[in-house]
mmCIF file of C-alpha atoms and ligand atoms in Angstrom:
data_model
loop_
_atom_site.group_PDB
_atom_site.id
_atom_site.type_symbol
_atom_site.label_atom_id
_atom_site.label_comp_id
_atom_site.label_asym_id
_atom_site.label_seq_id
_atom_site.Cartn_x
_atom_site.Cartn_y
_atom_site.Cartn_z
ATOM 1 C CA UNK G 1 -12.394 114.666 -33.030
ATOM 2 C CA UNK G 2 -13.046 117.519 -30.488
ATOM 3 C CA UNK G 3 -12.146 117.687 -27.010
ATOM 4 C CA UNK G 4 -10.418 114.268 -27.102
ATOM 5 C CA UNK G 5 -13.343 112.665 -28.548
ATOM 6 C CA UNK G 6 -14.994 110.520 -31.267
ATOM 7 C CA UNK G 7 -17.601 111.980 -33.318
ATOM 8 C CA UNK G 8 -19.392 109.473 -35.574
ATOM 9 C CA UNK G 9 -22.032 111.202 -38.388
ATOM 10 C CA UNK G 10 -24.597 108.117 -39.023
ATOM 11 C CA UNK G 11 -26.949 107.706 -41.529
ATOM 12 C CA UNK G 12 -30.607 106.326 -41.823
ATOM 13 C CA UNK G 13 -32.661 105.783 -44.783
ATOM 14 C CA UNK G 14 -33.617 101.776 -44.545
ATOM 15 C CA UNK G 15 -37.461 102.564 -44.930
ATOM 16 C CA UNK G 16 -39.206 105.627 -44.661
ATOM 17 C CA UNK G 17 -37.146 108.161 -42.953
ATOM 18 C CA UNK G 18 -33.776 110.110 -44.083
ATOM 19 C CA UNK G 19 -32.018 110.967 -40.896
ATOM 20 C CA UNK G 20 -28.630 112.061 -39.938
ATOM 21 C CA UNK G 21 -27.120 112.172 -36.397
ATOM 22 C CA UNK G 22 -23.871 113.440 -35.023
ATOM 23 C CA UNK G 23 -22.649 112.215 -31.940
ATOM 24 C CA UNK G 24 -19.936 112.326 -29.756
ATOM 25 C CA UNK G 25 -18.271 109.301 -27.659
ATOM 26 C CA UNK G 26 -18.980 110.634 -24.635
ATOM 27 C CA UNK G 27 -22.658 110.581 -25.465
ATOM 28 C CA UNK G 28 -23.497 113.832 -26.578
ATOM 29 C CA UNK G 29 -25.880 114.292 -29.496
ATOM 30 C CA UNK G 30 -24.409 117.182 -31.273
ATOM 31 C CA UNK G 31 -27.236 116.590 -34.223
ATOM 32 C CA UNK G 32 -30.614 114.614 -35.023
ATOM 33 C CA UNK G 33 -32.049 115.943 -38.454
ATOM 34 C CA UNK G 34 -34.845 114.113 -40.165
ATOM 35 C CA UNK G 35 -36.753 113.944 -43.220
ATOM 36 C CA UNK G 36 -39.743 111.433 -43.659
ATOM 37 C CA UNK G 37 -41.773 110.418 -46.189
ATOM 38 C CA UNK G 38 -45.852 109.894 -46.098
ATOM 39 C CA UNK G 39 -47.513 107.171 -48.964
ATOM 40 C CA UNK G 40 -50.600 109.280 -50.613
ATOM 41 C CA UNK G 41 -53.598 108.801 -48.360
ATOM 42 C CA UNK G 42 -54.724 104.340 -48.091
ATOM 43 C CA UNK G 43 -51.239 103.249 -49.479
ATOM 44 C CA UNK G 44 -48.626 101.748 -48.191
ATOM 45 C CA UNK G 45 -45.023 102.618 -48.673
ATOM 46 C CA UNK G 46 -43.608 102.645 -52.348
ATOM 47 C CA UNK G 47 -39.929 101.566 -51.995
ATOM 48 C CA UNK G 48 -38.908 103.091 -55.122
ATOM 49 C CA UNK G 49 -40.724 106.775 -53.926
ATOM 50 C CA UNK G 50 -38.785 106.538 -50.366
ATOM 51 C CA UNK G 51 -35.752 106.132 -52.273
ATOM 52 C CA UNK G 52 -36.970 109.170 -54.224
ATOM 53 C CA UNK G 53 -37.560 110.993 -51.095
ATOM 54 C CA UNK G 54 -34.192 110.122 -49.421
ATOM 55 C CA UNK G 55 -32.756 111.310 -52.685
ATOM 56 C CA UNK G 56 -34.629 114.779 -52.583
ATOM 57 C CA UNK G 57 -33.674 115.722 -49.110
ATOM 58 C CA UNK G 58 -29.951 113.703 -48.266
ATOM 59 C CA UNK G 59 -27.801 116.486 -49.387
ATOM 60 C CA UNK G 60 -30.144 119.448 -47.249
ATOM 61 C CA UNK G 61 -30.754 116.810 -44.211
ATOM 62 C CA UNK G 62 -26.383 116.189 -44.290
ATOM 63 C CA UNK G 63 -26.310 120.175 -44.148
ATOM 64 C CA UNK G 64 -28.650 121.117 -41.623
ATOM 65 C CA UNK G 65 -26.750 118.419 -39.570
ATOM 66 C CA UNK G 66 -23.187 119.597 -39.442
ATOM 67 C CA UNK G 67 -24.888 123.179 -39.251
ATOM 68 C CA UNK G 68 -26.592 121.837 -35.775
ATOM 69 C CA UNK G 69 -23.676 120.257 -34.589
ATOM 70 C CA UNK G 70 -21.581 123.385 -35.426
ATOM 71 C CA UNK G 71 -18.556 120.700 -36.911
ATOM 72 C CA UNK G 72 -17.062 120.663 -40.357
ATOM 73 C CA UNK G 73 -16.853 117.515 -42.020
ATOM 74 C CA UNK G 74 -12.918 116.861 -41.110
ATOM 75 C CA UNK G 75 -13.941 117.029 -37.737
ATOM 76 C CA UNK G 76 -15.845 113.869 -38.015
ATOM 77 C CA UNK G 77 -13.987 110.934 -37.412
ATOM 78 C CA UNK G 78 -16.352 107.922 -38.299
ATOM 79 C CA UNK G 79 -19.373 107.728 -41.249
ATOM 80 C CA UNK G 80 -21.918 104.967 -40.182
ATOM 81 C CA UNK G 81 -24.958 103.760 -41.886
ATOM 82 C CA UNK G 82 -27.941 101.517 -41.362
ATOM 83 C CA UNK G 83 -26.667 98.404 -44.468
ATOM 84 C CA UNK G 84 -30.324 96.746 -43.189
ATOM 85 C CA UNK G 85 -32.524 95.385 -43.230
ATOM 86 C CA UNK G 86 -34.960 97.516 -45.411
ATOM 87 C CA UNK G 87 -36.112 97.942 -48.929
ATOM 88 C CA UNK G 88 -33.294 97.379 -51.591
ATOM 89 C CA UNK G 89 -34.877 101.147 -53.262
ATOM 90 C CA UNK G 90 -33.870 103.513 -50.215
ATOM 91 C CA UNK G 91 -31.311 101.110 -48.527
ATOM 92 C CA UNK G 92 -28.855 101.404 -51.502
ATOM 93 C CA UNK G 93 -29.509 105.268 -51.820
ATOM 94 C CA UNK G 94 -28.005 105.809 -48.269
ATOM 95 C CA UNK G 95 -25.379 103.112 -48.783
ATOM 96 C CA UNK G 96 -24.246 105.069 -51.887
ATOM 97 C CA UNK G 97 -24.788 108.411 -49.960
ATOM 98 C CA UNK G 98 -22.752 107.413 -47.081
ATOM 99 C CA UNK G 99 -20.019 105.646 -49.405
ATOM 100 C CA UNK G 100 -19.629 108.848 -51.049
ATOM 101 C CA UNK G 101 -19.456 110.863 -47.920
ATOM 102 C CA UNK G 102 -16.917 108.481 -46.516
ATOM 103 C CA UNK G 103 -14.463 108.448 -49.676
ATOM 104 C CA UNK G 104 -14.566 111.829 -50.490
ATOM 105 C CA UNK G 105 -13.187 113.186 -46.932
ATOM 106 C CA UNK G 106 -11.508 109.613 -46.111
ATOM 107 C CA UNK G 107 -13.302 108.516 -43.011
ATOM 108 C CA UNK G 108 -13.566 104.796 -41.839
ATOM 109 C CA UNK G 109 -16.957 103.351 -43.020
ATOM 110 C CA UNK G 110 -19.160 101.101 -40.302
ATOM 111 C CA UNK G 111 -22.080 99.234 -41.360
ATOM 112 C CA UNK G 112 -24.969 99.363 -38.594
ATOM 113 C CA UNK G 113 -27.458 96.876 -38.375
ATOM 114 C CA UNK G 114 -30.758 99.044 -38.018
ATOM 115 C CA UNK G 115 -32.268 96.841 -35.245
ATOM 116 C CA UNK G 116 -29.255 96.918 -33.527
ATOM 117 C CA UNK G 117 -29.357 100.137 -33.539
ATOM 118 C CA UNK G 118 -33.218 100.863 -31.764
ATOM 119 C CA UNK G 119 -31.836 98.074 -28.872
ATOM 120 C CA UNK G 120 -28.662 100.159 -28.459
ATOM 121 C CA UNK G 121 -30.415 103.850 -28.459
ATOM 122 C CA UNK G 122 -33.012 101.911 -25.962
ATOM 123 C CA UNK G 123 -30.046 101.221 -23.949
ATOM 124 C CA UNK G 124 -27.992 104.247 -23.742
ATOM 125 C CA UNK G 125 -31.164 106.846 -22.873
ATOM 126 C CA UNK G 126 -32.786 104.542 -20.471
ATOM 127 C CA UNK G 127 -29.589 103.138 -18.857
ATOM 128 C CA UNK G 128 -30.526 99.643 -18.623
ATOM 129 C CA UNK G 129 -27.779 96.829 -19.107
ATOM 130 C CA UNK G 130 -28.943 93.450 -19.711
ATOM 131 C CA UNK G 131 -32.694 93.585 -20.584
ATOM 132 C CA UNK G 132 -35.246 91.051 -22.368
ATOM 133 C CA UNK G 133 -35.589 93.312 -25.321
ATOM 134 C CA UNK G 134 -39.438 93.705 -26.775
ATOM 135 C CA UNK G 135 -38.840 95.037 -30.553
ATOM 136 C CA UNK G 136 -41.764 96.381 -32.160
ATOM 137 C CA UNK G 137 -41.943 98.052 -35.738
ATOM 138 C CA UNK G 138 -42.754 98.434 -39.157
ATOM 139 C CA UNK G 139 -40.235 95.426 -39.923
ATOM 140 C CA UNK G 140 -39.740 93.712 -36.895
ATOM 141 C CA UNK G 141 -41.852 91.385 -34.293
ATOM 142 C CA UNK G 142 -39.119 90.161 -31.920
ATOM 143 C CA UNK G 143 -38.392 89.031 -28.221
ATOM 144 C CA UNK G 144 -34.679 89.266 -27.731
ATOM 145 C CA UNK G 145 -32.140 88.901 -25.450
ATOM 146 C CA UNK G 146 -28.414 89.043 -25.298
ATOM 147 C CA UNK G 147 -26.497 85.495 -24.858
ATOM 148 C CA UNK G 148 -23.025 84.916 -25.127
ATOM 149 C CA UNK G 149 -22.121 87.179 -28.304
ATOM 150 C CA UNK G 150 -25.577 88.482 -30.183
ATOM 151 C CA UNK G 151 -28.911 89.135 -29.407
ATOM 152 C CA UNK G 152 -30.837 86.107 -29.797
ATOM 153 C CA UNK G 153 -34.639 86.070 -30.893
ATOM 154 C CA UNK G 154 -37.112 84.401 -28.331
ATOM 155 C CA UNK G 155 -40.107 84.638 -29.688
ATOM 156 C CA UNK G 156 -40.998 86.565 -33.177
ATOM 157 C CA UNK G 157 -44.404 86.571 -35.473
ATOM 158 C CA UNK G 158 -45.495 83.920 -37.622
ATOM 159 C CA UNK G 159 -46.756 86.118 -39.934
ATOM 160 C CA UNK G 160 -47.080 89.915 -39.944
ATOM 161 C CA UNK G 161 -45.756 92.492 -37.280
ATOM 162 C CA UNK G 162 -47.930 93.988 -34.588
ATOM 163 C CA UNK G 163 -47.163 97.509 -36.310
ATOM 164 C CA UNK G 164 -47.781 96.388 -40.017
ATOM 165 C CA UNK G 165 -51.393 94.902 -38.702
ATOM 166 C CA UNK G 166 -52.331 98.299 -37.310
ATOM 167 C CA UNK G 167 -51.010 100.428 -39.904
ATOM 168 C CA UNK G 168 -53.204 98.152 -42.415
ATOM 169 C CA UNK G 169 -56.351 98.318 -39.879
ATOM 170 C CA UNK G 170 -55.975 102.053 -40.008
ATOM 171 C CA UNK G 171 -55.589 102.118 -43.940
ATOM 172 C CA UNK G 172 -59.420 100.007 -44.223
ATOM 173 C CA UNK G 173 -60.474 103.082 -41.837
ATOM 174 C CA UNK G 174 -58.729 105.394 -44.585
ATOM 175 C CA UNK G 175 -56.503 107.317 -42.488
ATOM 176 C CA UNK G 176 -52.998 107.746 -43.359
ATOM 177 C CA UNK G 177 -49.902 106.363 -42.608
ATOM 178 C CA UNK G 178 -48.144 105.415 -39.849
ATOM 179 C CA UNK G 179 -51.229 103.945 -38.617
ATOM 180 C CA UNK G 180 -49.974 103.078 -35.392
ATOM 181 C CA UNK G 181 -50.367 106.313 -33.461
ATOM 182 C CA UNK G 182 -54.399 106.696 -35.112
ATOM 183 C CA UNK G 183 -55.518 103.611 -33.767
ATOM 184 C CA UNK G 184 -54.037 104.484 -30.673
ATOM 185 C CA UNK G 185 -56.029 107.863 -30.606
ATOM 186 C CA UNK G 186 -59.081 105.657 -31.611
ATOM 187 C CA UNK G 187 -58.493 102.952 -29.121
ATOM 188 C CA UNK G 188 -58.249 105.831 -26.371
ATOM 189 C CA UNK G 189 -62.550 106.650 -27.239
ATOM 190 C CA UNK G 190 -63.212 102.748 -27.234
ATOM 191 C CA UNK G 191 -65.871 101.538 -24.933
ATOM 192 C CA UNK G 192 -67.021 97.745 -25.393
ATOM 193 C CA UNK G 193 -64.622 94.886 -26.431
ATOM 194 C CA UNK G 194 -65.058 92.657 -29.284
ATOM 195 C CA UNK G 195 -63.528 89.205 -29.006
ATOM 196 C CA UNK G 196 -60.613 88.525 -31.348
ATOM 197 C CA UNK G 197 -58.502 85.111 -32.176
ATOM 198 C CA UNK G 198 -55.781 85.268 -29.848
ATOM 199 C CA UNK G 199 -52.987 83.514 -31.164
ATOM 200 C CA UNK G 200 -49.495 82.508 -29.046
ATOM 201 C CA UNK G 201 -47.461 79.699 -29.455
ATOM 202 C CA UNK G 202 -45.016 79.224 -27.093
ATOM 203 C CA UNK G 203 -42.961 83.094 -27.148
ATOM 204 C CA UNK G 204 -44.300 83.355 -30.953
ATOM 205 C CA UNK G 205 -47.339 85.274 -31.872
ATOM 206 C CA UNK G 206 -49.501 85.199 -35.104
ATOM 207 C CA UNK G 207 -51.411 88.116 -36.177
ATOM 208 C CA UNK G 208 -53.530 87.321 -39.332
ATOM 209 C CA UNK G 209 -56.066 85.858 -37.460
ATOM 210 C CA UNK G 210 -57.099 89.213 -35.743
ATOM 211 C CA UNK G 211 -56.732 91.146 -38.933
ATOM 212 C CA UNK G 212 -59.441 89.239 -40.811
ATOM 213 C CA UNK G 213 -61.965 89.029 -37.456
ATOM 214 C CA UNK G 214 -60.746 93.012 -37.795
ATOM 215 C CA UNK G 215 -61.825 93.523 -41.281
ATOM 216 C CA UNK G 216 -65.277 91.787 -40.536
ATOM 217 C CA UNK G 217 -66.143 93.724 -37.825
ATOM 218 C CA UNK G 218 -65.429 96.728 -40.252
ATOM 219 C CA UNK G 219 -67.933 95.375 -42.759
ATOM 220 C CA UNK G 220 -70.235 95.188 -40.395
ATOM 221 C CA UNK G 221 -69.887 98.751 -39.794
ATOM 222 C CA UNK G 222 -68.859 98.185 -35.711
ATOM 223 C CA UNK G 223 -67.694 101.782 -34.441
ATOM 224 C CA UNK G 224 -64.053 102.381 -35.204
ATOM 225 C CA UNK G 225 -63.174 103.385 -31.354
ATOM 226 C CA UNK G 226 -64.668 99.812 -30.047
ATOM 227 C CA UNK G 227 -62.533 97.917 -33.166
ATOM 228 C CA UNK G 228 -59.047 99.926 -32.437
ATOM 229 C CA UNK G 229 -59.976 99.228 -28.558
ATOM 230 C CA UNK G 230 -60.397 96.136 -29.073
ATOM 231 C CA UNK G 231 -57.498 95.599 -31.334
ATOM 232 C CA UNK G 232 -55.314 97.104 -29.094
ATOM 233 C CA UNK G 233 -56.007 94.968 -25.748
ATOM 234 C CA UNK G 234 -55.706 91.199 -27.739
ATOM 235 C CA UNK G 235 -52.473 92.215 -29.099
ATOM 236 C CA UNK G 236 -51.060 93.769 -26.589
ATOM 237 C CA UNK G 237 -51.920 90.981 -24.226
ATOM 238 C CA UNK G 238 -50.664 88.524 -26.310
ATOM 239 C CA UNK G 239 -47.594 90.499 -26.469
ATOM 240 C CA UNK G 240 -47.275 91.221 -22.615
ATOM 241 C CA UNK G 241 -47.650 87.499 -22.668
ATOM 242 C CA UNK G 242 -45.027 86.163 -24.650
ATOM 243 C CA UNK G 243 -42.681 88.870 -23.162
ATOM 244 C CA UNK G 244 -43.410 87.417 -19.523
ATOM 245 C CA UNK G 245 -42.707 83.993 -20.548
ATOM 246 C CA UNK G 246 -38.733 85.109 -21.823
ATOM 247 C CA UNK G 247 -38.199 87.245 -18.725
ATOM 248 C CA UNK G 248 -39.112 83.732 -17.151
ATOM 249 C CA UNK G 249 -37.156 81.544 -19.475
ATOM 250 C CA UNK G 250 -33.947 84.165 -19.399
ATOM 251 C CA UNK G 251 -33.966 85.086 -15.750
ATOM 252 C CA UNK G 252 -33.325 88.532 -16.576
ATOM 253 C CA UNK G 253 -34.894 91.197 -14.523
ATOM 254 C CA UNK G 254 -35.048 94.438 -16.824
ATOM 255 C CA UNK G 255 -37.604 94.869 -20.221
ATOM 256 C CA UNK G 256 -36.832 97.424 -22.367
ATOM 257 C CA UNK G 257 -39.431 98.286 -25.130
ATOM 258 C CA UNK G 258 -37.976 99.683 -28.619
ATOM 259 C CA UNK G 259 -39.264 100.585 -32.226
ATOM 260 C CA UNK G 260 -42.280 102.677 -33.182
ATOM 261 C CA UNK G 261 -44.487 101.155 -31.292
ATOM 262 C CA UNK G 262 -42.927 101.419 -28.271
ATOM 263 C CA UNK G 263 -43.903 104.750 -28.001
ATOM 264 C CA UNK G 264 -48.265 103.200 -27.365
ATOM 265 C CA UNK G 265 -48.773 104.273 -23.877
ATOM 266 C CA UNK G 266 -51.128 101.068 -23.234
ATOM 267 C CA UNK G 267 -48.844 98.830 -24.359
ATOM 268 C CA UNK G 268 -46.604 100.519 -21.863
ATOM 269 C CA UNK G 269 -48.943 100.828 -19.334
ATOM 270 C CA UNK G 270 -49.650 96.538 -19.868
ATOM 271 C CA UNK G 271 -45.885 95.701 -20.077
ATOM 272 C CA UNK G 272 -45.105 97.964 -16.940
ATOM 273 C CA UNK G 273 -47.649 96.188 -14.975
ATOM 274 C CA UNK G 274 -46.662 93.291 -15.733
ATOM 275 C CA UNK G 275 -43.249 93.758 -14.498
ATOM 276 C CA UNK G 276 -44.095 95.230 -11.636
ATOM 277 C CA UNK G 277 -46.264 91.813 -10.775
ATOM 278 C CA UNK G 278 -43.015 90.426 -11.527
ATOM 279 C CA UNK G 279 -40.533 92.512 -9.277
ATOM 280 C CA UNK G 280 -38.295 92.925 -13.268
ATOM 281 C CA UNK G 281 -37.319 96.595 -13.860
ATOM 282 C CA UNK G 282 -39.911 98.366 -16.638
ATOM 283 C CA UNK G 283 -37.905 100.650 -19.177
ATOM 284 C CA UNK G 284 -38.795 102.446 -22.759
ATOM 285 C CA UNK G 285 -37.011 104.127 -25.275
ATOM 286 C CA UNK G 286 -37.715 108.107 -25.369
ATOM 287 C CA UNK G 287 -40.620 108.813 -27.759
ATOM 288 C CA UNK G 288 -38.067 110.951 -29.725
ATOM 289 C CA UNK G 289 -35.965 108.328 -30.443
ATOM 290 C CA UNK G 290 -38.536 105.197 -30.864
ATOM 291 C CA UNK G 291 -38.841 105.671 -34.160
ATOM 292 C CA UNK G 292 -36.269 106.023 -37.235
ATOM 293 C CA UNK G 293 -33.588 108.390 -36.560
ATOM 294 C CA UNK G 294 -30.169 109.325 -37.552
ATOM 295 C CA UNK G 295 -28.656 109.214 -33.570
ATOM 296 C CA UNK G 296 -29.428 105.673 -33.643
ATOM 297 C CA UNK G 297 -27.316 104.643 -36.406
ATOM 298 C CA UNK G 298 -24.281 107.479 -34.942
ATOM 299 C CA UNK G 299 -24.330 106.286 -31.541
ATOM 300 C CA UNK G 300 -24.064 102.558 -32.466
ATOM 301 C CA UNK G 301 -21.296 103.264 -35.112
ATOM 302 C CA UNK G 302 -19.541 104.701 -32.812
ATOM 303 C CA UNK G 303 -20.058 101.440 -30.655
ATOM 304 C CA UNK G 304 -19.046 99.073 -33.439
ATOM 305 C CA UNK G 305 -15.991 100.792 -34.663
ATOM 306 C CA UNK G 306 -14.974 101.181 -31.201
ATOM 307 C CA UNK G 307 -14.887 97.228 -30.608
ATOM 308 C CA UNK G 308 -13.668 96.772 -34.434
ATOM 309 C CA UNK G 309 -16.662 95.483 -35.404
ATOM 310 C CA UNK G 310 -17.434 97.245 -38.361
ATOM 311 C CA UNK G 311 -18.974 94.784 -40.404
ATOM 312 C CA UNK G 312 -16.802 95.030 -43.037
ATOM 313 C CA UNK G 313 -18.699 92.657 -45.370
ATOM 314 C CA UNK G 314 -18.153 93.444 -49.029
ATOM 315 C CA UNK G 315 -22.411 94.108 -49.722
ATOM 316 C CA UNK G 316 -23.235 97.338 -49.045
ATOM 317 C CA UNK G 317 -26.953 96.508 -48.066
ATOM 318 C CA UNK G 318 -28.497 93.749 -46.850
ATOM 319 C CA UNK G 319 -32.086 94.128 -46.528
ATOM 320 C CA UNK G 320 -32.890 90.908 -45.371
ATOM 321 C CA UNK G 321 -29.889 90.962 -42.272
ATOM 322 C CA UNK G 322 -31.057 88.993 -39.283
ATOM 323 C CA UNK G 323 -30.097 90.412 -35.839
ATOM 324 C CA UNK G 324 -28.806 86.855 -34.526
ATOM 325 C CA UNK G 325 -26.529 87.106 -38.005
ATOM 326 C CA UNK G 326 -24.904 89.982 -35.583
ATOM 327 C CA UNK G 327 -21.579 89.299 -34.036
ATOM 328 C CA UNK G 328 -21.968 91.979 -30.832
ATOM 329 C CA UNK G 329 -21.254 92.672 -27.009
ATOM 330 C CA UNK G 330 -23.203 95.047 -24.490
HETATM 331 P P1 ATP H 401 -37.911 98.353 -38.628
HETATM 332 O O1 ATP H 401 -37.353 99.059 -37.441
HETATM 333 O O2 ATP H 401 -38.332 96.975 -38.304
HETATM 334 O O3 ATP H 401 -37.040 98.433 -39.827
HETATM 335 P P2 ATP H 401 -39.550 100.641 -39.243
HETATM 336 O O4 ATP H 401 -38.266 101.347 -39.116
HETATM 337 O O5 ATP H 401 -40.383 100.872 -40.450
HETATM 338 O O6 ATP H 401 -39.306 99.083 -39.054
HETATM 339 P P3 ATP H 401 -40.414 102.138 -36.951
HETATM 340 O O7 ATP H 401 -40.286 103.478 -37.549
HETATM 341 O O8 ATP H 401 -39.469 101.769 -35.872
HETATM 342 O O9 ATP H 401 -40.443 100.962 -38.015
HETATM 343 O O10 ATP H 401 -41.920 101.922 -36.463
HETATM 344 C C1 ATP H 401 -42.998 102.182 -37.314
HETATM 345 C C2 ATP H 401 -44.211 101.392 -36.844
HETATM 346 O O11 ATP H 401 -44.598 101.829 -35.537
HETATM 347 C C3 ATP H 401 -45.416 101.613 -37.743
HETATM 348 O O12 ATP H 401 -46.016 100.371 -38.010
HETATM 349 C C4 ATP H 401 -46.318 102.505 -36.904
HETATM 350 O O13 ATP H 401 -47.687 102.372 -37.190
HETATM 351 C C5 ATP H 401 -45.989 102.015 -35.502
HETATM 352 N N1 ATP H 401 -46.354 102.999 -34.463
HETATM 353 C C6 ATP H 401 -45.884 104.249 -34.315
HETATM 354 N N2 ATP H 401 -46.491 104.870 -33.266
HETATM 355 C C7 ATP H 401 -47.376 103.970 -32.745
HETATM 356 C C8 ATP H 401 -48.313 103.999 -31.664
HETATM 357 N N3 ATP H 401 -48.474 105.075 -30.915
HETATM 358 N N4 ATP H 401 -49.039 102.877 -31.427
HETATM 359 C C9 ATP H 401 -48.883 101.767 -32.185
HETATM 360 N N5 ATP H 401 -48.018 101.683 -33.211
HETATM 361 C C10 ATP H 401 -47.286 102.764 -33.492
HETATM 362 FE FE1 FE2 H 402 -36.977 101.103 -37.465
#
């Protein structure tokens, strides 16, 4: 506590990053350390090496943190960490890590649901109330929206995510991960546009489709700027798509765009125009804070304890934890 308020330390490590944040209820970020760790060159992530990673760096990330924030550990009144969903490997680590934290200086313990989390941070730096939410990650594919008491999915993928299908596009090229932010780069020197299956049902998407028209046109040794460019505008139109039809279905009037991908500045550029057409409200979470991050997991914590909702379940992870599965209020 300091100055009347609640600080809340939370803790990431679902997937690939180890982050810690620090903040403060009256929206102050006292902290944002992170740690993240990169597959060897063409792979993907190993679960059991993130959890390696989180491992190596927790206790120097934890320090560096309450160093930043200038706090000592009784100051903090809440521990918070993402309980999924993720990998089993590096989701357990930071459930143990966080247990520990929480027992040895007896501080309430509040399980944060990751997505949750991205929405929230979305929400708190852009200012937005009640927007059709676009989610788009390693992990997650999702149109959502907030009715009655949890964000409910509109639309998802059939198959793989919009960010997996890129970072495995840029993995044929052999560059390394994330791939997301190379094919963007790529995209950016593109010139002529290769037609690609575009796939929407309804507010769902498929992806698979494009990914083996994208490995052909690979084979056939088509220049790696026209196949990210071209890559880029069938899913993101399919995308813009979908996301029209739930501001349509929900009447909302705001979109907020959250995960890594978010941070694709076509996929902006299509979604803003799009709501501009529409007379809706464009928004985006901060590039610092689209991906994985500590603050995330804090500031939401500190949201969840404060309405008791602390999801005091007895698993400690669950990587498989739907959003809908998510008792909430905004
Ligand atoms: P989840 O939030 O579902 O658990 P995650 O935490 O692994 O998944 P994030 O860190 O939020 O995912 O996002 C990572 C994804 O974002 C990767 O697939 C990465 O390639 C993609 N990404 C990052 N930057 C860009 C970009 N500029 N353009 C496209 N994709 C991007
Ligand atoms: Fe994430």
């Amino acid at each position: 506590m300091r100055d009347g308020n609640l600080i809340c330390l939370g803790i990431e490590g679902t997937a690939h990053t180890f982050g810690i944040g620090i903040v403060s209820e009256d929206g102050n970020i006292l902290a944002d350390e992170r740690e993240t760790y990169k597959p060897p060159e063409g792979k993907g992530i190993v679960p059991y090496e993130a959890k390696k990673h989180h491992e190596n760096v927790a206790a120097i990330v934890l320090e560096k943190a309450l160093k930043d924030a200038g706090i000592s550990t009784e100051e903090i009144d809440i521990i918070s960490y993402s309980a999924g969903p993720g990998l089993p490997p590096p989701l357990l680590f930071t459930a143990n890590f966080a247990t520990k934290i929480a027992r040895q200086f007896s501080k309430p313990l509040v399980k944060v649901h990751h997505g949750i989390a991205h929405i929230e941070i979305g929400r708190f730096l852009t200012g937005c109330k009640d927007p059709v939410v676009v989610y788009l990650s390693g992990g997650h594919n999702a149109i959502l929206a907030f009715v009655n008491d949890s964000y409910k999915i509109f639309g998802e993928t059939q198959d793989i995510t919009v960010g997996n299908l890129f970072d495995r596009v840029a993995r044929k090229f052999g560059l390394p991960m994330p791939g997301g932010p190379k094919i963007e780069e790529l995209a950016a020197k593109g010139r002529n546009y290769f037609s690609l299956p575009y796939t929407v049902k309804g507010m769902d998407v498929s992806f698979t489709g494009i990914q083996t028209a994208v490995f052909r046109l690979i084979q056939k040794g088509i220049r790696k700027e026209d196949i990210a460019f071209s890559l880029q505008e069938t899913c993101f139109a399919m995308l813009t798509e979908v996301a029209e039809r739930a501001l349509a279905h929900t009447e909302k009037n705001e979109l907020l765009l959250v995960g890594g991908v978010a941070s694709n500045k076509r996929l902006q550029e299509m979604m803003s125009k799009m709501c501009e057409e529409r007379g809706a409200k464009f928004y985006v979470v901060p590039q610092s804070y689209s991906s994985d991050n500590g603050v995330m997991i804090a500031y939401t914590g500190l949201l969840a304890y404060k309405k008791g909702l602390a999801n005091p379940f007895e698993d400690l992870v669950r990587p498989r934890w739907r959003i809908d599965e998510v008792k909430w209020f905004i």
